[in-house]
């Protein structure tokens, strides 16, 4: 009898401990999840604008970029194809990604005096963005023009959420330099370390700045142009929204490189007609 009572007591104590442990363990997890969601919805959206065109390395490049973006919170990827119609490759690719995206397309108008790429595509994305923000309650956000073959560290996205107007930072391996970057004195941009066309109003690569999205509503005329010489697209868009004094040096006062202007080499592919072995025809599998 005495023994049985002891057993019951042990069971009761055991159950108490179990219940206590359950609450102790589950409560913090629950709170943590809520905290995470609140943080996410309070983060300004990053609108990544990426023009892209059909080529052998397109899917490889888009894969690499999209898998970086999968690690970024509150990102909205705007992908604009340089084509008459949306291709099956990019449509399916975006559908299969878990990203929040918008898929657009516009064919580049061949211009005699302008070899700039992405002008029509980025402008179309900006038109879409203006309409989207105009009807959105949350007008906060950051616009970042992203090439599909650059290399982006996650830190560059953390930095750009601090932007008030226009944020700038160094870009690695660009313009014939190891790094092209704004020079910073007392926390302000005082000049630029650039050798390629240093007379550009803003000698900054497309990957080296991001703009507060609200400014595109404030300046509805801000856009890229085919009427400027090569290398002046960055200066063209920035002139509408900022002066040098407005630039906010990020990445620890421009002392860190968080983005690289890498380029995917054009692969050399053997001509199937010159090969003796019969091969599967081109297009038998998506590459
Ligand atoms: C952009 O500007 C708006 C309005 O001035 C401001 O509320 C917001 O905090 C700024 N920054 C971002 C990242 O949206
Ligand atoms: C940037 O430099 C300014 C002026 O020297 C300083 O006050 C600020 O703390 C620096 N910011 C960072 C992130 O290092
Ligand atoms: C935003 O919407 C208002 C009202 O519909 C319109 O008058 C205005 O032109 C729109 N602005 C932009 C930048 O699209």
XYZ file of C-alpha atoms and ligand atoms in Angstrom:
329
model
C 0.000 0.000 0.000
C 2.656 2.412 1.078
C 4.726 1.433 -1.948
C 1.820 1.979 -4.355
C 1.243 5.499 -3.038
C 4.903 6.326 -3.565
C 4.577 5.100 -7.156
C 1.544 7.306 -7.762
C 3.406 10.242 -6.314
C 6.336 9.636 -8.631
C 4.024 9.405 -11.615
C 2.294 12.657 -10.620
C 5.604 14.452 -10.151
C 6.846 13.019 -13.456
C 3.766 14.307 -15.254
C 4.151 17.718 -13.661
C 7.722 17.926 -14.832
C 6.654 16.816 -18.304
C 3.944 19.477 -18.521
C 6.318 22.137 -17.182
C 8.951 21.159 -19.711
C 6.377 21.269 -22.496
C 5.364 24.830 -21.650
C 8.912 25.913 -21.055
C 9.970 24.586 -24.433
C 7.041 25.622 -26.563
C 6.506 29.159 -25.252
C 9.782 30.702 -26.393
C 9.448 29.042 -29.819
C 5.963 30.512 -30.185
C 7.119 33.991 -29.199
C 10.090 33.702 -31.481
C 7.922 32.978 -34.493
C 5.681 35.964 -33.842
C 8.698 38.206 -33.348
C 10.153 37.003 -36.649
C 6.927 37.733 -38.521
C 6.656 41.213 -37.029
C 10.226 41.926 -38.053
C 9.565 40.693 -41.589
C 6.488 42.836 -42.113
C 8.317 45.863 -40.708
C 11.214 45.466 -43.082
C 10.984 47.668 -46.167
C 10.648 45.612 -49.358
C 13.631 45.389 -51.657
C 12.590 45.607 -55.315
C 15.348 43.880 -57.289
C 15.135 44.870 -60.959
C 16.859 42.384 -63.267
C 16.853 42.650 -67.057
C 17.701 39.349 -68.767
C 18.118 38.007 -72.304
C 18.268 34.549 -73.885
C 21.739 32.988 -74.102
C 23.345 29.671 -73.252
C 24.271 30.684 -69.688
C 20.963 32.417 -68.891
C 19.433 29.675 -66.766
C 22.694 29.058 -64.914
C 23.017 32.762 -64.096
C 19.368 33.104 -63.069
C 19.672 30.013 -60.876
C 22.645 31.443 -59.011
C 20.986 34.814 -58.509
C 17.584 33.422 -57.500
C 19.164 31.166 -54.908
C 20.895 34.172 -53.365
C 17.584 36.027 -53.305
C 15.893 33.087 -51.575
C 17.988 33.991 -48.529
C 16.814 37.619 -48.500
C 13.702 38.641 -46.537
C 11.000 40.786 -48.113
C 12.425 40.794 -51.592
C 10.291 41.291 -54.673
C 12.132 40.290 -57.829
C 11.179 42.062 -61.036
C 12.557 40.150 -64.023
C 12.253 41.765 -67.434
C 13.049 39.739 -70.517
C 14.493 41.393 -73.599
C 12.073 39.653 -75.961
C 8.839 40.065 -77.902
C 7.128 37.483 -75.724
C 7.806 35.858 -72.390
C 9.905 32.731 -72.944
C 8.944 29.344 -71.589
C 12.343 28.973 -69.935
C 12.048 32.113 -67.798
C 8.301 31.678 -67.126
C 8.782 28.146 -65.811
C 11.926 29.104 -63.981
C 10.145 31.851 -62.034
C 7.080 29.688 -61.354
C 9.271 27.004 -59.838
C 11.180 29.469 -57.676
C 9.736 30.221 -54.246
C 10.351 33.940 -54.708
C 7.857 36.755 -54.870
C 8.321 37.968 -58.434
C 6.912 39.968 -61.312
C 7.664 38.822 -64.854
C 7.694 41.441 -67.622
C 9.057 41.635 -71.153
C 9.981 44.284 -73.696
C 12.187 43.988 -76.780
C 15.138 46.384 -76.996
C 14.766 48.930 -79.777
C 17.932 48.834 -81.840
C 19.402 52.324 -81.653
C 22.275 53.528 -83.835
C 24.055 55.633 -81.263
C 23.346 53.647 -78.142
C 24.681 50.274 -77.180
C 23.441 50.501 -73.590
C 21.672 47.379 -72.453
C 18.643 47.147 -70.236
C 17.298 50.675 -70.832
C 13.795 49.677 -72.002
C 13.641 46.777 -69.548
C 14.526 48.859 -66.478
C 12.147 51.627 -67.538
C 9.302 49.135 -67.901
C 10.061 47.842 -64.409
C 9.950 51.411 -63.056
C 6.524 51.982 -64.660
C 5.277 48.774 -63.068
C 6.751 49.833 -59.722
C 5.074 53.245 -59.797
C 1.670 51.694 -60.409
C 2.281 49.067 -57.762
C 3.431 51.555 -55.099
C 0.665 53.982 -55.944
C -1.908 51.397 -54.873
C 0.134 49.923 -52.004
C -0.463 50.996 -48.457
C 3.193 50.457 -47.562
C 5.117 52.749 -49.875
C 8.435 52.058 -48.228
C 10.980 50.116 -50.188
C 14.305 50.128 -51.904
C 15.007 49.786 -55.627
C 18.157 47.912 -56.623
C 19.179 47.366 -60.239
C 20.691 43.890 -60.354
C 22.495 42.320 -63.308
C 21.751 38.627 -63.610
C 25.425 37.600 -63.500
C 26.822 39.726 -60.647
C 27.734 38.269 -57.255
C 25.835 39.606 -54.239
C 26.734 39.053 -50.588
C 23.701 38.942 -48.302
C 25.143 41.883 -46.400
C 24.489 44.253 -49.293
C 20.730 43.728 -48.809
C 20.945 44.376 -45.060
C 22.782 47.613 -45.809
C 20.290 48.952 -48.326
C 17.338 48.711 -45.955
C 18.903 51.609 -44.009
C 18.555 53.944 -46.988
C 16.812 57.284 -46.564
C 17.296 58.517 -50.153
C 20.192 56.920 -52.029
C 22.733 54.501 -50.578
C 26.128 53.837 -52.160
C 28.888 51.275 -51.591
C 31.987 49.844 -53.273
C 31.755 47.397 -56.194
C 34.498 44.833 -56.724
C 36.160 44.036 -60.075
C 34.675 46.736 -62.284
C 35.744 49.590 -64.546
C 39.229 48.149 -64.939
C 39.792 48.296 -61.193
C 39.935 45.901 -58.276
C 37.302 48.079 -56.683
C 35.398 51.157 -57.763
C 34.129 53.099 -54.776
C 32.984 56.394 -53.342
C 35.544 58.175 -51.137
C 34.167 59.081 -47.741
C 35.211 61.926 -45.442
C 33.502 62.381 -42.068
C 30.686 60.069 -43.089
C 29.936 61.931 -46.367
C 30.815 61.099 -49.983
C 33.676 63.446 -50.894
C 34.751 61.940 -54.224
C 35.148 58.720 -56.142
C 37.856 56.184 -56.729
C 37.132 55.517 -60.415
C 39.307 55.548 -63.538
C 36.762 54.715 -66.222
C 35.172 57.995 -67.398
C 35.806 59.712 -64.048
C 34.025 62.784 -65.440
C 30.697 60.971 -65.092
C 28.443 62.968 -62.727
C 28.115 59.812 -60.619
C 31.035 57.470 -61.423
C 29.268 54.516 -59.809
C 28.384 51.111 -61.222
C 24.742 49.997 -61.392
C 25.456 47.501 -58.582
C 26.902 50.223 -56.328
C 23.735 52.057 -55.302
C 20.082 51.626 -54.389
C 17.280 54.190 -54.281
C 14.388 54.683 -51.872
C 11.351 53.447 -53.844
C 9.221 56.377 -52.635
C 11.426 58.692 -54.724
C 10.090 57.094 -57.908
C 6.603 58.315 -56.964
C 7.999 61.699 -56.024
C 9.869 61.977 -59.343
C 7.596 60.317 -61.917
C 9.866 61.458 -64.769
C 12.941 59.594 -63.445
C 14.045 57.008 -65.978
C 16.933 55.670 -68.052
C 17.644 57.097 -71.487
C 19.186 56.108 -74.818
C 20.145 59.756 -75.336
C 23.273 59.591 -73.181
C 26.771 58.279 -73.906
C 27.813 54.817 -72.784
C 28.426 54.461 -69.074
C 26.097 57.316 -68.179
C 22.972 55.289 -67.325
C 23.726 55.339 -63.595
C 24.278 59.103 -63.658
C 21.118 59.509 -65.720
C 18.800 57.867 -63.196
C 20.583 59.330 -60.155
C 20.404 62.914 -61.407
C 16.607 62.902 -60.921
C 16.655 61.736 -57.321
C 19.863 62.904 -55.653
C 22.880 65.163 -55.570
C 26.281 64.074 -54.339
C 25.439 65.502 -50.904
C 22.428 63.190 -50.610
C 24.457 60.001 -51.073
C 24.562 57.831 -47.985
C 27.792 55.822 -47.735
C 26.916 52.324 -46.535
C 28.998 49.161 -46.054
C 30.822 50.687 -43.091
C 31.471 54.052 -44.718
C 32.368 52.307 -47.996
C 35.177 50.250 -46.510
C 33.676 46.856 -47.390
C 32.986 45.096 -50.685
C 29.651 43.254 -50.652
C 29.028 43.062 -54.417
C 31.203 42.087 -57.377
C 30.659 42.894 -61.021
C 31.418 39.348 -62.105
C 30.643 38.319 -65.670
C 29.895 34.867 -66.943
C 32.247 33.905 -69.732
C 30.631 33.094 -73.065
C 31.074 29.327 -73.415
C 32.502 27.863 -76.587
C 30.354 25.035 -77.841
C 31.430 22.580 -80.544
C 29.605 22.817 -83.834
C 27.499 19.620 -84.035
C 27.754 19.625 -87.848
C 31.502 19.140 -87.624
C 31.287 16.129 -85.340
C 31.324 12.565 -86.674
C 29.364 11.017 -83.786
C 25.619 11.521 -84.130
C 24.401 13.709 -81.282
C 21.052 14.464 -79.747
C 19.566 17.518 -81.460
C 19.797 20.965 -79.864
C 16.768 21.663 -77.727
C 16.166 18.041 -76.699
C 16.704 19.194 -73.127
C 16.465 22.601 -71.468
C 19.892 23.852 -70.388
C 12.068 55.990 -47.778
O 11.358 57.198 -47.667
C 10.167 57.106 -46.904
C 9.455 58.440 -46.981
O 10.328 59.472 -46.756
C 10.517 56.681 -45.467
O 9.326 56.487 -44.736
C 11.321 55.379 -45.496
O 11.743 55.054 -44.194
C 12.535 55.536 -46.399
N 13.355 54.339 -46.432
C 12.949 53.125 -46.901
C 13.966 52.059 -46.892
O 11.836 52.908 -47.331
C 31.076 56.510 -40.547
O 31.865 57.632 -40.275
C 31.242 58.569 -39.391
C 32.125 59.825 -39.318
O 33.463 59.474 -39.099
C 31.013 57.925 -38.041
O 30.377 58.809 -37.166
C 30.147 56.684 -38.224
O 30.011 55.992 -37.010
C 30.763 55.750 -39.262
N 29.801 54.685 -39.543
C 30.143 53.371 -39.539
C 29.035 52.408 -39.787
O 31.279 52.978 -39.365
C -1.284 57.589 -58.536
O -2.704 57.511 -58.547
C -3.331 58.773 -58.644
C -4.824 58.567 -58.479
O -5.297 57.455 -59.168
C -2.948 59.417 -59.957
O -3.556 60.692 -60.089
C -1.435 59.563 -60.023
O -1.043 60.082 -61.282
C -0.763 58.233 -59.796
N 0.669 58.455 -59.718
C 1.570 57.685 -60.347
C 2.992 58.033 -60.130
O 1.251 56.728 -61.046
